[in-house]
Amino acid sequence: MSVFAAGAALVTLSGCASSFDAWAVTYEVSVTDTTDGNLTDIAYAEEERRNGPSKKTEQDSVESGGSPSTWSQEVIVSATQWAYVTATPAPDGIATCRILLDGDREIDTQTAEVGQPVTCSVPTPTFG
């Protein structure tokens, strides 16, 4: 193999590596202003492995037993793919969701009306 061909192969392989970039994503949903901090109809996007297909994961309910309460889940989402979380609070609760990259960089936050589902949804950024 010539030096040029070897260099071209290296560039091609390194170019592919960027398509495998994935973020550590934390979904958070907090509930306030209620005596029942439970959440229902929780759904979020995640990947089972880096650069794998996204899948929707659902939980029927999470019982916290009080307010305020926070539910969180850590997942992997590839760069430029959609991260989302949705959940419904108790009828008198106010739910706020957040999507964090690497545990601290907030990329979306939303607060719903009393008793209404909350949804955060945003594509993850590219690396670089």
Short mmCIF file of C-alpha atoms in Angstrom, two decimals:
data_model
loop_
_atom_site.label_atom_id
_atom_site.label_comp_id
_atom_site.label_asym_id
_atom_site.label_seq_id
_atom_site.Cartn_x
_atom_site.Cartn_y
_atom_site.Cartn_z
CA MET A 1 0.00 0.00 0.00
CA SER A 2 1.38 3.39 -0.90
CA VAL A 3 1.81 6.15 1.68
CA PHE A 4 -0.97 8.09 -0.08
CA ALA A 5 -3.38 5.12 0.11
CA ALA A 6 -2.54 4.55 3.78
CA GLY A 7 -3.14 8.25 4.52
CA ALA A 8 -6.47 8.15 2.65
CA ALA A 9 -7.53 5.10 4.67
CA LEU A 10 -6.65 6.87 7.92
CA VAL A 11 -8.66 9.95 6.92
CA THR A 12 -11.63 7.75 6.00
CA LEU A 13 -11.51 5.86 9.30
CA SER A 14 -11.14 9.00 11.38
CA GLY A 15 -14.03 10.56 9.48
CA CYS A 16 -16.22 7.60 10.41
CA ALA A 17 -15.32 7.90 14.07
CA SER A 18 -17.17 11.21 14.36
CA SER A 19 -20.44 9.50 13.37
CA PHE A 20 -20.15 7.37 16.53
CA ASP A 21 -20.15 10.33 18.94
CA ALA A 22 -22.78 10.02 21.64
CA TRP A 23 -23.81 12.15 24.59
CA ALA A 24 -24.49 11.12 28.15
CA VAL A 25 -27.99 12.57 28.53
CA THR A 26 -29.83 13.05 31.82
CA TYR A 27 -33.59 13.50 31.77
CA GLU A 28 -35.14 15.14 34.83
CA VAL A 29 -38.80 15.75 35.65
CA SER A 30 -39.63 17.57 38.87
CA VAL A 31 -43.07 18.01 40.40
CA THR A 32 -44.11 20.81 42.75
CA ASP A 33 -47.25 22.29 44.31
CA THR A 34 -48.92 18.98 45.08
CA THR A 35 -49.26 16.57 47.97
CA ASP A 36 -48.72 13.73 45.47
CA GLY A 37 -45.38 13.94 43.64
CA ASN A 38 -46.18 10.91 41.50
CA LEU A 39 -45.69 10.90 37.74
CA THR A 40 -47.50 8.85 35.09
CA ASP A 41 -47.09 8.22 31.38
CA ILE A 42 -43.31 8.71 31.41
CA ALA A 43 -41.59 8.23 28.05
CA TYR A 44 -38.09 9.06 26.83
CA ALA A 45 -35.66 8.39 23.99
CA GLU A 46 -32.53 6.33 24.50
CA GLU A 47 -30.06 4.11 22.66
CA GLU A 48 -29.00 0.72 23.97
CA ARG A 49 -25.51 1.23 22.52
CA ARG A 50 -23.53 4.06 20.94
CA ASN A 51 -24.76 4.93 17.49
CA GLY A 52 -27.52 2.34 17.81
CA PRO A 53 -31.10 3.00 16.88
CA SER A 54 -33.11 5.21 19.23
CA LYS A 55 -35.95 3.58 21.04
CA LYS A 56 -38.83 4.86 23.09
CA THR A 57 -38.80 3.68 26.69
CA GLU A 58 -41.97 3.98 28.73
CA GLN A 59 -42.84 3.74 32.41
CA ASP A 60 -46.44 3.68 33.60
CA SER A 61 -45.81 5.52 36.84
CA VAL A 62 -43.30 6.56 39.47
CA GLU A 63 -44.43 6.99 43.04
CA SER A 64 -42.49 9.52 45.07
CA GLY A 65 -44.93 10.05 47.91
CA GLY A 66 -44.52 13.81 48.22
CA SER A 67 -43.74 17.19 46.77
CA PRO A 68 -41.35 18.44 45.63
CA SER A 69 -39.96 15.35 43.96
CA THR A 70 -37.64 14.68 41.04
CA TRP A 71 -37.40 11.68 38.72
CA SER A 72 -34.26 11.30 36.60
CA GLN A 73 -32.83 8.85 34.11
CA GLU A 74 -29.39 8.70 32.48
CA VAL A 75 -29.20 7.43 28.88
CA ILE A 76 -27.06 7.60 25.74
CA VAL A 77 -28.16 9.62 22.69
CA SER A 78 -26.00 9.97 19.58
CA ALA A 79 -24.94 13.44 18.43
CA THR A 80 -27.59 15.23 16.32
CA GLN A 81 -30.32 12.74 17.34
CA TRP A 82 -33.47 13.79 19.21
CA ALA A 83 -33.51 13.62 22.99
CA TYR A 84 -36.97 13.82 24.56
CA VAL A 85 -38.82 13.15 27.77
CA THR A 86 -42.48 13.50 28.65
CA ALA A 87 -44.44 12.85 31.86
CA THR A 88 -47.74 13.72 33.52
CA PRO A 89 -47.99 14.96 37.14
CA ALA A 90 -50.87 14.48 39.57
CA PRO A 91 -53.92 16.65 38.71
CA ASP A 92 -52.81 19.43 41.10
CA GLY A 93 -49.07 19.20 40.32
CA ILE A 94 -46.81 21.37 38.19
CA ALA A 95 -44.19 19.44 36.23
CA THR A 96 -40.92 20.80 34.86
CA CYS A 97 -38.59 18.81 32.62
CA ARG A 98 -34.93 19.30 31.78
CA ILE A 99 -32.49 17.64 29.39
CA LEU A 100 -28.84 17.78 30.45
CA LEU A 101 -25.69 16.81 28.56
CA ASP A 102 -22.90 15.21 30.56
CA GLY A 103 -24.87 15.85 33.76
CA ASP A 104 -24.66 19.63 33.80
CA ARG A 105 -25.17 21.38 30.43
CA GLU A 106 -28.88 22.14 30.09
CA ILE A 107 -30.12 22.01 26.50
CA ASP A 108 -33.89 22.20 27.12
CA THR A 109 -36.30 23.00 29.93
CA GLN A 110 -40.08 23.32 29.93
CA THR A 111 -42.80 23.81 32.55
CA ALA A 112 -46.38 22.72 31.96
CA GLU A 113 -49.65 24.09 33.29
CA VAL A 114 -51.13 22.57 36.46
CA GLY A 115 -51.95 18.88 35.95
CA GLN A 116 -50.80 18.88 32.32
CA PRO A 117 -48.10 16.70 30.72
CA VAL A 118 -44.69 18.28 30.27
CA THR A 119 -42.41 17.57 27.30
CA CYS A 120 -38.80 18.47 26.56
CA SER A 121 -37.54 17.68 23.06
CA VAL A 122 -34.37 18.81 21.33
CA PRO A 123 -31.73 17.40 18.96
CA THR A 124 -28.39 16.85 20.65
CA PRO A 125 -25.56 19.03 19.34
CA THR A 126 -22.66 17.88 17.21
CA PHE A 127 -19.27 17.30 18.78
CA GLY A 128 -16.53 19.74 18.04
#
